């Protein structure tokens, strides 16, 4: 479902992503972890078509992001790390705006938006302007908007930032349910326990390069850490990289 | 005192780092361009004032009175500008800036934060007034052969005037923040907008410029001078400042310095009052302002009469953008003062045309009507450019940090920019054409001039709107606290220069053909072959220029946004 081929992003002073290649299958939850400044957000922004790569390509369900960005974006639900929204719209108005951009059937919109607003505990706030929302509510609203058009691929940068424990549990359950419905999820996170709990496979990136990827068992094998938890595997892989 | 300067340091460091850390020479090029435009404007103002004063000097007996009347009017105008500009600045610096929660979390007294912000808003609202009052005083000094002390006194008097204006505005804002219910501090913008619009209408009607072209209305020079109204009560700070400058200019330094001392003591008394009020009320007002902002008017729902239904004729994506843009715009109360101001300006603009006593002017009426109509076309285009600079140029930057939504959406940047273009093009073409048709009807111009004005504006509006959208996309500022201010940035300045250039070229290109056609109609003669050729080439060039100015900037903007 997601094919990243030799992706490189050079900002001129730093190479944020260097020759990255990976593949995520349909219905898979792929976790992307790495230290600060490793290139996670840049990769996610490249995948979402927010920025253009220096070289390489991102293919989403057969659509090349460089050649057919509109087609690719139509099947993506994108959630960035910082929830910036149109502060003067109400939650419901923002969902309507999103649904119009993604051409969600008008008949389905009312029912779907109501269901999402209830699912994300935003129903009582639906007619309030977003300016009045807390950080966590904005984050939940963005995730709701990203799911409105039934995307085939969900790309989420730091999904749990700003969420309270209830919110974290709510989002985790929803992501698991989406994967069970064959939706591909690519998420980056600093919270290793979440990656360990949610993801089928995990990729570790540092200094723009993919150090290792696979299931927890495969990562343990690569890092020679036996049956350690993800935190130890991660620290081992990254510290080794920094020593190099 | 030291803490106040520590609090000001981030602003200073940010300013210098902006230029010091520039990876290339772009920052310096921008600084050079701003400097050059500023210098041209400064020198232009100086030459204009110098020539006006020189002309007044040639008017026996009354030249000096006219010059002093002019000075008094300039000071009143500057003071009014200062008051409104510092109300906007104070409101934003004291209560709305993004860094305020951080500052209030620091171990610093609220009154210290207030004083640092007072200095910032005094500077932000005054520097331009100080810079551009200098050529005025320089021309007065040279004409009246004043000594070096005059310039020093005039400079200090201007600073004192700025401090008085900021202190008054600051008190108004602080009282407003305490008096208004929590979360409604932005209502101050609305109150100010209404106040500004009323003041503008009253002030412009008080001057009654149309009377200056009506020779019958002045039985004597005294009535003529009285028609140039300017309030000069001894309780107004503007009277004190005018007195300081006039006395210094006439060499009466003792009285001038005495007035200066009085004005300075008034300024410091007002600052003291501000500090005293800030001690007890600033933090209360700030914490009120931190409450969730409340809508000024509760949403009104008439079945079928909301934007969603009214704009149903648009495509879904266009409608989504249009509805979002309209809602965001009208819910942002910081936009309102400018809307009221534009409304007031249009009323004054049309009313002035309605009262022009053209039939009583010594010049031939038909000729004058059509000259005015031709100039009015250029003037309306300048008004359009100013409105576009304020509202259309920041349209792309207004997306702010939510621009990721557009980037991630299945909509091309090209579509996004064209939707933005049409969103602003439609209201602006309606507004400008109404302005042109109404003023031409009031002038009673010939059908030829009416058709020419309407057609020229029809081609100029898309060019101006496209340049605003295109340049706004080339120089966006998605991180700005107030994108509306982006008009004062490099891109905004470039946009204004491009607009003025285009309008001037169009007016120059049309001037000769219009003259030929008009004169041939007046004399009932036909045009020569050369005149016909010239006319066709001129109008074709106008059409070509407007088309290029409509298409090219949007394409450039699209390219620029794609690599952001």
Tab-separated table of N, CA and C in Angstrom, chain A residues 36-178:
chain	number	residue	atom	x	y	z
A	36	UNK	N	15.137	12.731	18.448
A	36	UNK	CA	14.754	14.047	17.912
A	36	UNK	C	15.650	14.408	16.735
A	37	UNK	N	15.048	14.950	15.700
A	37	UNK	CA	15.828	15.384	14.535
A	37	UNK	C	16.298	14.240	13.661
A	38	UNK	N	15.696	13.041	13.841
A	38	UNK	CA	16.144	11.875	13.066
A	38	UNK	C	15.627	11.906	11.630
A	39	UNK	N	14.537	12.655	11.399
A	39	UNK	CA	13.960	12.717	10.048
A	39	UNK	C	12.560	12.124	9.974
A	40	UNK	N	11.956	11.855	11.142
A	40	UNK	CA	10.617	11.239	11.150
A	40	UNK	C	9.575	12.181	10.545
A	41	UNK	N	9.549	13.414	11.082
A	41	UNK	CA	8.523	14.360	10.611
A	41	UNK	C	8.741	14.708	9.144
A	42	UNK	N	10.009	14.823	8.735
A	42	UNK	CA	10.274	15.116	7.313
A	42	UNK	C	9.736	13.983	6.445
A	43	UNK	N	9.982	12.740	6.874
A	43	UNK	CA	9.479	11.598	6.096
A	43	UNK	C	7.966	11.650	5.991
A	44	UNK	N	7.325	11.934	7.132
A	44	UNK	CA	5.858	11.990	7.153
A	44	UNK	C	5.346	13.111	6.250
A	45	UNK	N	6.044	14.244	6.281
A	45	UNK	CA	5.621	15.384	5.437
A	45	UNK	C	5.830	15.060	3.957
A	46	UNK	N	6.880	14.297	3.673
A	46	UNK	CA	7.114	13.870	2.279
A	46	UNK	C	6.009	12.910	1.842
A	47	UNK	N	5.638	12.016	2.755
A	47	UNK	CA	4.583	11.048	2.423
A	47	UNK	C	3.231	11.709	2.229
A	48	UNK	N	2.990	12.777	2.999
A	48	UNK	CA	1.709	13.469	2.898
A	48	UNK	C	1.664	14.453	1.739
A	49	UNK	N	2.791	14.602	1.036
A	49	UNK	CA	2.837	15.544	-0.091
A	49	UNK	C	2.918	16.986	0.370
A	50	UNK	N	3.322	17.191	1.618
A	50	UNK	CA	3.435	18.549	2.153
A	50	UNK	C	4.702	19.200	1.614
A	51	UNK	N	5.764	18.406	1.496
A	51	UNK	CA	7.001	18.918	0.903
A	51	UNK	C	7.435	17.957	-0.210
A	52	UNK	N	8.258	18.504	-1.106
A	52	UNK	CA	8.718	17.677	-2.229
A	52	UNK	C	10.089	17.093	-1.910
A	53	UNK	N	10.325	15.829	-2.310
A	53	UNK	CA	11.650	15.236	-2.021
A	53	UNK	C	12.737	15.780	-2.945
A	54	UNK	N	13.973	15.655	-2.514
A	54	UNK	CA	15.088	16.037	-3.389
A	54	UNK	C	15.245	14.961	-4.461
A	55	UNK	N	15.110	13.697	-4.027
A	55	UNK	CA	15.075	12.588	-4.987
A	55	UNK	C	14.287	11.434	-4.387
A	56	UNK	N	14.002	10.438	-5.217
A	56	UNK	CA	13.227	9.290	-4.742
A	56	UNK	C	11.735	9.528	-4.895
A	57	UNK	N	10.955	8.512	-4.508
A	57	UNK	CA	9.508	8.673	-4.688
A	57	UNK	C	8.690	8.017	-3.581
A	58	UNK	N	7.471	8.518	-3.462
A	58	UNK	CA	6.502	7.972	-2.508
A	58	UNK	C	5.314	7.485	-3.337
A	59	UNK	N	5.017	6.199	-3.234
A	59	UNK	CA	3.876	5.643	-3.977
A	59	UNK	C	2.825	5.195	-2.967
A	60	UNK	N	1.610	5.746	-3.109
A	60	UNK	CA	0.514	5.368	-2.218
A	60	UNK	C	-0.538	4.647	-3.064
A	61	UNK	N	-0.734	3.398	-2.780
A	61	UNK	CA	-1.724	2.581	-3.503
A	61	UNK	C	-1.582	2.753	-5.025
A	62	UNK	N	-0.360	2.783	-5.477
A	62	UNK	CA	-0.107	2.903	-6.917
A	62	UNK	C	-0.001	4.337	-7.423
A	63	UNK	N	-0.395	5.315	-6.597
A	63	UNK	CA	-0.303	6.725	-7.022
A	63	UNK	C	1.055	7.297	-6.617
A	64	UNK	N	1.782	7.816	-7.602
A	64	UNK	CA	3.062	8.463	-7.299
A	64	UNK	C	2.778	9.878	-6.787
A	65	UNK	N	3.233	10.178	-5.578
A	65	UNK	CA	2.932	11.484	-4.974
A	65	UNK	C	3.451	12.646	-5.825
A	66	UNK	N	4.562	12.413	-6.555
A	66	UNK	CA	5.109	13.507	-7.371
A	66	UNK	C	4.295	13.699	-8.655
A	67	UNK	N	3.823	12.578	-9.218
A	67	UNK	CA	3.131	12.674	-10.512
A	67	UNK	C	1.631	12.917	-10.367
A	68	UNK	N	1.024	12.325	-9.352
A	68	UNK	CA	-0.423	12.490	-9.177
A	68	UNK	C	-0.740	12.790	-7.708
A	69	UNK	N	-0.306	13.968	-7.251
A	69	UNK	CA	-0.494	14.268	-5.818
A	69	UNK	C	-1.963	14.274	-5.398
A	70	UNK	N	-2.839	14.784	-6.273
A	70	UNK	CA	-4.256	14.875	-5.887
A	70	UNK	C	-4.849	13.480	-5.693
A	71	UNK	N	-4.507	12.559	-6.609
A	71	UNK	CA	-4.998	11.177	-6.511
A	71	UNK	C	-4.492	10.511	-5.245
A	72	UNK	N	-3.207	10.717	-4.954
A	72	UNK	CA	-2.609	10.086	-3.766
A	72	UNK	C	-3.222	10.648	-2.489
A	73	UNK	N	-3.388	11.973	-2.461
A	73	UNK	CA	-3.901	12.606	-1.241
A	73	UNK	C	-5.363	12.225	-0.978
A	74	UNK	N	-6.085	11.941	-2.054
A	74	UNK	CA	-7.493	11.585	-1.920
A	74	UNK	C	-7.682	10.334	-1.048
A	75	UNK	N	-6.657	9.449	-1.039
A	75	UNK	CA	-6.840	8.202	-0.269
A	75	UNK	C	-6.051	8.218	1.041
A	76	UNK	N	-5.448	9.384	1.344
A	76	UNK	CA	-4.683	9.490	2.595
A	76	UNK	C	-5.481	10.276	3.630
A	77	UNK	N	-5.362	9.846	4.875
A	77	UNK	CA	-5.827	10.663	5.995
A	77	UNK	C	-4.556	11.140	6.676
A	78	UNK	N	-4.388	12.459	6.768
A	78	UNK	CA	-3.109	12.967	7.258
A	78	UNK	C	-3.299	13.705	8.584
A	79	UNK	N	-2.470	13.350	9.560
A	79	UNK	CA	-2.539	14.017	10.867
A	79	UNK	C	-1.134	14.497	11.243
A	80	UNK	N	-0.912	15.813	11.230
A	80	UNK	CA	0.434	16.311	11.539
A	80	UNK	C	0.709	16.319	13.042
A	81	UNK	N	1.952	16.639	13.404
A	81	UNK	CA	2.307	16.579	14.830
A	81	UNK	C	1.746	17.743	15.633
A	82	UNK	N	1.572	18.911	14.969
A	82	UNK	CA	1.043	20.058	15.716
A	82	UNK	C	-0.347	20.400	15.188
A	83	UNK	N	-1.337	20.407	16.061
A	83	UNK	CA	-2.714	20.575	15.581
A	83	UNK	C	-3.086	22.027	15.243
A	84	UNK	N	-2.581	22.561	14.136
A	84	UNK	CA	-2.997	23.899	13.706
A	84	UNK	C	-4.221	23.780	12.818
A	85	UNK	N	-5.256	24.464	13.220
A	85	UNK	CA	-6.524	24.410	12.477
A	85	UNK	C	-7.035	25.817	12.223
A	86	UNK	N	-8.150	25.910	11.514
A	86	UNK	CA	-8.763	27.225	11.337
A	86	UNK	C	-9.521	27.561	12.611
A	87	UNK	N	-8.921	28.406	13.415
A	87	UNK	CA	-9.422	28.651	14.768
A	87	UNK	C	-10.811	29.290	14.817
A	88	UNK	N	-11.198	29.961	13.744
A	88	UNK	CA	-12.478	30.674	13.773
A	88	UNK	C	-13.648	29.815	13.267
A	89	UNK	N	-13.360	28.578	12.848
A	89	UNK	CA	-14.456	27.694	12.445
A	89	UNK	C	-14.887	26.864	13.650
A	90	UNK	N	-16.108	26.377	13.614
A	90	UNK	CA	-16.518	25.457	14.674
A	90	UNK	C	-16.036	24.060	14.273
A	91	UNK	N	-16.058	23.127	15.227
A	91	UNK	CA	-15.620	21.764	14.927
A	91	UNK	C	-16.402	21.164	13.770
A	92	UNK	N	-17.729	21.370	13.808
A	92	UNK	CA	-18.579	20.799	12.763
A	92	UNK	C	-18.272	21.454	11.412
A	93	UNK	N	-18.075	22.777	11.434
A	93	UNK	CA	-17.766	23.485	10.184
A	93	UNK	C	-16.433	23.007	9.603
A	94	UNK	N	-15.476	22.723	10.485
A	94	UNK	CA	-14.182	22.239	9.996
A	94	UNK	C	-14.344	20.873	9.323
A	95	UNK	N	-15.155	20.013	9.937
A	95	UNK	CA	-15.388	18.692	9.337
A	95	UNK	C	-16.086	18.840	7.982
A	96	UNK	N	-17.001	19.799	7.892
A	96	UNK	CA	-17.713	20.022	6.623
A	96	UNK	C	-16.711	20.502	5.564
A	97	UNK	N	-15.821	21.407	5.989
A	97	UNK	CA	-14.791	21.923	5.083
A	97	UNK	C	-13.945	20.766	4.551
A	98	UNK	N	-13.513	19.890	5.468
A	98	UNK	CA	-12.699	18.729	5.084
A	98	UNK	C	-13.467	17.825	4.132
A	99	UNK	N	-14.734	17.587	4.471
A	99	UNK	CA	-15.514	16.653	3.652
A	99	UNK	C	-15.693	17.198	2.233
A	100	UNK	N	-15.821	18.523	2.113
A	100	UNK	CA	-15.964	19.118	0.781
A	100	UNK	C	-14.666	18.986	-0.012
A	101	UNK	N	-13.526	19.196	0.676
A	101	UNK	CA	-12.244	19.083	-0.021
A	101	UNK	C	-12.004	17.652	-0.497
A	102	UNK	N	-12.431	16.684	0.322
A	102	UNK	CA	-12.198	15.281	-0.019
A	102	UNK	C	-13.413	14.666	-0.744
A	103	UNK	N	-14.348	15.521	-1.144
A	103	UNK	CA	-15.544	15.105	-1.893
A	103	UNK	C	-16.306	13.956	-1.223
A	104	UNK	N	-16.521	14.084	0.086
A	104	UNK	CA	-17.322	13.078	0.794
A	104	UNK	C	-18.784	13.305	0.414
A	105	UNK	N	-19.493	12.251	0.139
A	105	UNK	CA	-20.889	12.367	-0.258
A	105	UNK	C	-21.679	13.151	0.805
A	106	UNK	N	-22.417	14.169	0.315
A	106	UNK	CA	-23.133	15.053	1.257
A	106	UNK	C	-24.122	14.278	2.127
A	107	UNK	N	-24.761	13.278	1.552
A	107	UNK	CA	-25.737	12.495	2.296
A	107	UNK	C	-25.076	11.736	3.444
A	108	UNK	N	-23.855	11.265	3.169
A	108	UNK	CA	-23.136	10.477	4.182
A	108	UNK	C	-22.537	11.388	5.252
A	109	UNK	N	-22.197	12.628	4.858
A	109	UNK	CA	-21.462	13.513	5.758
A	109	UNK	C	-22.127	13.668	7.128
A	110	UNK	N	-23.430	14.011	7.127
A	110	UNK	CA	-24.110	14.295	8.400
A	110	UNK	C	-23.974	13.122	9.371
A	111	UNK	N	-24.262	11.958	8.822
A	111	UNK	CA	-24.241	10.742	9.641
A	111	UNK	C	-22.807	10.433	10.110
A	112	UNK	N	-21.867	10.538	9.161
A	112	UNK	CA	-20.474	10.193	9.438
A	112	UNK	C	-19.854	11.184	10.429
A	113	UNK	N	-20.122	12.475	10.214
A	113	UNK	CA	-19.519	13.475	11.096
A	113	UNK	C	-20.088	13.329	12.509
A	114	UNK	N	-21.386	13.091	12.607
A	114	UNK	CA	-21.994	12.918	13.930
A	114	UNK	C	-21.377	11.716	14.638
A	115	UNK	N	-21.193	10.640	13.874
A	115	UNK	CA	-20.626	9.433	14.479
A	115	UNK	C	-19.180	9.680	14.941
A	116	UNK	N	-18.394	10.379	14.116
A	116	UNK	CA	-17.003	10.661	14.498
A	116	UNK	C	-16.926	11.612	15.691
A	117	UNK	N	-17.789	12.642	15.669
A	117	UNK	CA	-17.772	13.605	16.779
A	117	UNK	C	-18.107	12.901	18.099
A	118	UNK	N	-19.038	11.950	18.027
A	118	UNK	CA	-19.393	11.214	19.238
A	118	UNK	C	-18.253	10.279	19.635
A	119	UNK	N	-17.691	9.603	18.614
A	119	UNK	CA	-16.612	8.643	18.869
A	119	UNK	C	-15.406	9.324	19.523
A	120	UNK	N	-15.130	10.569	19.107
A	120	UNK	CA	-13.969	11.283	19.641
A	120	UNK	C	-14.349	12.231	20.787
A	121	UNK	N	-15.509	12.036	21.363
A	121	UNK	CA	-15.980	12.814	22.511
A	121	UNK	C	-15.963	14.313	22.241
A	122	UNK	N	-16.399	14.700	21.041
A	122	UNK	CA	-16.422	16.120	20.688
A	122	UNK	C	-17.844	16.611	20.381
A	123	UNK	N	-18.794	15.739	20.569
A	123	UNK	CA	-20.177	16.050	20.185
A	123	UNK	C	-20.679	17.325	20.862
A	124	UNK	N	-20.398	17.448	22.178
A	124	UNK	CA	-20.906	18.611	22.916
A	124	UNK	C	-20.212	19.902	22.505
A	125	UNK	N	-19.086	19.771	21.835
A	125	UNK	CA	-18.309	20.965	21.448
A	125	UNK	C	-18.410	21.250	19.944
A	126	UNK	N	-19.231	20.495	19.269
A	126	UNK	CA	-19.257	20.569	17.799
A	126	UNK	C	-19.551	21.962	17.263
A	127	UNK	N	-20.364	22.734	17.998
A	127	UNK	CA	-20.735	24.062	17.485
A	127	UNK	C	-19.963	25.205	18.142
A	128	UNK	N	-18.889	24.849	18.840
A	128	UNK	CA	-18.027	25.882	19.438
A	128	UNK	C	-16.879	26.156	18.476
A	129	UNK	N	-16.368	27.404	18.464
A	129	UNK	CA	-15.240	27.663	17.568
A	129	UNK	C	-13.970	26.993	18.119
A	130	UNK	N	-13.119	26.547	17.198
A	130	UNK	CA	-11.968	25.717	17.552
A	130	UNK	C	-11.002	26.445	18.492
A	131	UNK	N	-10.984	27.772	18.380
A	131	UNK	CA	-10.174	28.612	19.265
A	131	UNK	C	-10.366	28.226	20.734
A	132	UNK	N	-11.595	27.786	21.062
A	132	UNK	CA	-11.913	27.472	22.452
A	132	UNK	C	-11.541	26.038	22.840
A	133	UNK	N	-11.044	25.244	21.893
A	133	UNK	CA	-10.724	23.840	22.172
A	133	UNK	C	-9.388	23.709	22.905
A	134	UNK	N	-9.267	22.656	23.689
A	134	UNK	CA	-7.971	22.361	24.305
A	134	UNK	C	-7.086	21.687	23.253
A	135	UNK	N	-5.796	21.548	23.593
A	135	UNK	CA	-4.839	20.918	22.667
A	135	UNK	C	-5.303	19.503	22.285
A	136	UNK	N	-5.730	18.762	23.303
A	136	UNK	CA	-6.163	17.379	23.066
A	136	UNK	C	-7.406	17.312	22.182
A	137	UNK	N	-8.316	18.267	22.391
A	137	UNK	CA	-9.540	18.279	21.578
A	137	UNK	C	-9.217	18.581	20.117
A	138	UNK	N	-8.271	19.488	19.924
A	138	UNK	CA	-7.871	19.812	18.544
A	138	UNK	C	-7.258	18.572	17.890
A	139	UNK	N	-6.439	17.861	18.658
A	139	UNK	CA	-5.787	16.656	18.132
A	139	UNK	C	-6.851	15.614	17.746
A	140	UNK	N	-7.860	15.471	18.614
A	140	UNK	CA	-8.929	14.498	18.324
A	140	UNK	C	-9.734	14.929	17.098
A	141	UNK	N	-9.944	16.250	16.976
A	141	UNK	CA	-10.712	16.751	15.834
A	141	UNK	C	-9.961	16.492	14.525
A	142	UNK	N	-8.636	16.679	14.547
A	142	UNK	CA	-7.862	16.437	13.325
A	142	UNK	C	-7.944	14.965	12.937
A	143	UNK	N	-7.855	14.088	13.935
A	143	UNK	CA	-7.927	12.657	13.619
A	143	UNK	C	-9.311	12.322	13.056
A	144	UNK	N	-10.352	12.931	13.662
A	144	UNK	CA	-11.726	12.705	13.164
A	144	UNK	C	-11.833	13.172	11.708
A	145	UNK	N	-11.262	14.365	11.417
A	145	UNK	CA	-11.326	14.912	10.050
A	145	UNK	C	-10.578	14.012	9.079
A	146	UNK	N	-9.472	13.425	9.556
A	146	UNK	CA	-8.673	12.569	8.677
A	146	UNK	C	-9.403	11.272	8.338
A	147	UNK	N	-10.356	10.891	9.191
A	147	UNK	CA	-11.067	9.631	8.962
A	147	UNK	C	-12.391	9.822	8.207
A	148	UNK	N	-12.758	11.081	8.030
A	148	UNK	CA	-14.062	11.417	7.463
A	148	UNK	C	-14.286	10.827	6.069
A	149	UNK	N	-13.217	10.776	5.263
A	149	UNK	CA	-13.396	10.336	3.871
A	149	UNK	C	-13.000	8.868	3.683
A	150	UNK	N	-12.996	8.118	4.778
A	150	UNK	CA	-12.632	6.694	4.751
A	150	UNK	C	-11.329	6.460	3.987
A	151	UNK	N	-10.227	6.972	4.514
A	151	UNK	CA	-8.955	6.834	3.778
A	151	UNK	C	-8.469	5.381	3.763
A	152	UNK	N	-7.675	5.066	2.737
A	152	UNK	CA	-7.084	3.722	2.701
A	152	UNK	C	-5.804	3.706	3.523
A	153	UNK	N	-5.190	4.893	3.627
A	153	UNK	CA	-3.921	5.018	4.358
A	153	UNK	C	-4.045	6.152	5.362
A	154	UNK	N	-3.612	5.883	6.594
A	154	UNK	CA	-3.623	6.932	7.605
A	154	UNK	C	-2.172	7.226	7.982
A	155	UNK	N	-1.765	8.492	7.819
A	155	UNK	CA	-0.393	8.871	8.174
A	155	UNK	C	-0.483	9.801	9.376
A	156	UNK	N	0.084	9.365	10.488
A	156	UNK	CA	-0.055	10.159	11.720
A	156	UNK	C	1.307	10.432	12.329
A	157	UNK	N	1.539	11.725	12.599
A	157	UNK	CA	2.777	12.114	13.270
A	157	UNK	C	2.449	12.365	14.742
A	158	UNK	N	3.060	11.617	15.615
A	158	UNK	CA	2.869	11.751	17.065
A	158	UNK	C	1.380	11.798	17.443
A	159	UNK	N	0.658	10.702	17.261
A	159	UNK	CA	-0.798	10.748	17.468
A	159	UNK	C	-1.234	11.010	18.901
A	160	UNK	N	-0.376	10.719	19.875
A	160	UNK	CA	-0.844	10.799	21.264
A	160	UNK	C	-0.454	12.102	21.965
A	161	UNK	N	0.255	12.986	21.239
A	161	UNK	CA	0.694	14.229	21.882
A	161	UNK	C	-0.521	15.042	22.314
A	162	UNK	N	-0.538	15.422	23.586
A	162	UNK	CA	-1.605	16.287	24.080
A	162	UNK	C	-2.859	15.547	24.498
A	163	UNK	N	-2.875	14.230	24.333
A	163	UNK	CA	-4.090	13.482	24.705
A	163	UNK	C	-4.000	13.014	26.161
A	164	UNK	N	-5.133	13.027	26.838
A	164	UNK	CA	-5.156	12.502	28.206
A	164	UNK	C	-5.257	10.963	28.125
A	165	UNK	N	-5.090	10.258	29.262
A	165	UNK	CA	-5.088	8.791	29.199
A	165	UNK	C	-6.325	8.207	28.505
A	166	UNK	N	-7.481	8.846	28.737
A	166	UNK	CA	-8.699	8.349	28.076
A	166	UNK	C	-8.571	8.515	26.570
A	167	UNK	N	-8.054	9.692	26.188
A	167	UNK	CA	-7.873	9.974	24.764
A	167	UNK	C	-6.897	9.007	24.129
A	168	UNK	N	-5.815	8.699	24.854
A	168	UNK	CA	-4.800	7.773	24.329
A	168	UNK	C	-5.431	6.405	24.085
A	169	UNK	N	-6.201	5.955	25.074
A	169	UNK	CA	-6.849	4.649	24.940
A	169	UNK	C	-7.835	4.666	23.752
A	170	UNK	N	-8.582	5.770	23.664
A	170	UNK	CA	-9.586	5.905	22.603
A	170	UNK	C	-8.904	5.811	21.232
A	171	UNK	N	-7.815	6.563	21.056
A	171	UNK	CA	-7.137	6.589	19.754
A	171	UNK	C	-6.499	5.226	19.458
A	172	UNK	N	-5.925	4.611	20.490
A	172	UNK	CA	-5.303	3.288	20.278
A	172	UNK	C	-6.342	2.281	19.780
A	173	UNK	N	-7.494	2.276	20.443
A	173	UNK	CA	-8.556	1.338	20.048
A	173	UNK	C	-9.015	1.593	18.617
A	174	UNK	N	-9.160	2.889	18.297
A	174	UNK	CA	-9.638	3.238	16.945
A	174	UNK	C	-8.618	2.789	15.901
A	175	UNK	N	-7.328	3.013	16.182
A	175	UNK	CA	-6.292	2.637	15.208
A	175	UNK	C	-6.287	1.118	14.993
A	176	UNK	N	-6.433	0.374	16.081
A	176	UNK	CA	-6.450	-1.095	15.962
A	176	UNK	C	-7.642	-1.548	15.114
A	177	UNK	N	-8.773	-0.889	15.374
A	177	UNK	CA	-9.999	-1.223	14.641
A	177	UNK	C	-9.855	-0.897	13.152
A	178	UNK	N	-9.207	0.237	12.862
A	178	UNK	CA	-9.004	0.634	11.458
A	178	UNK	C	-8.113	-0.379	10.739
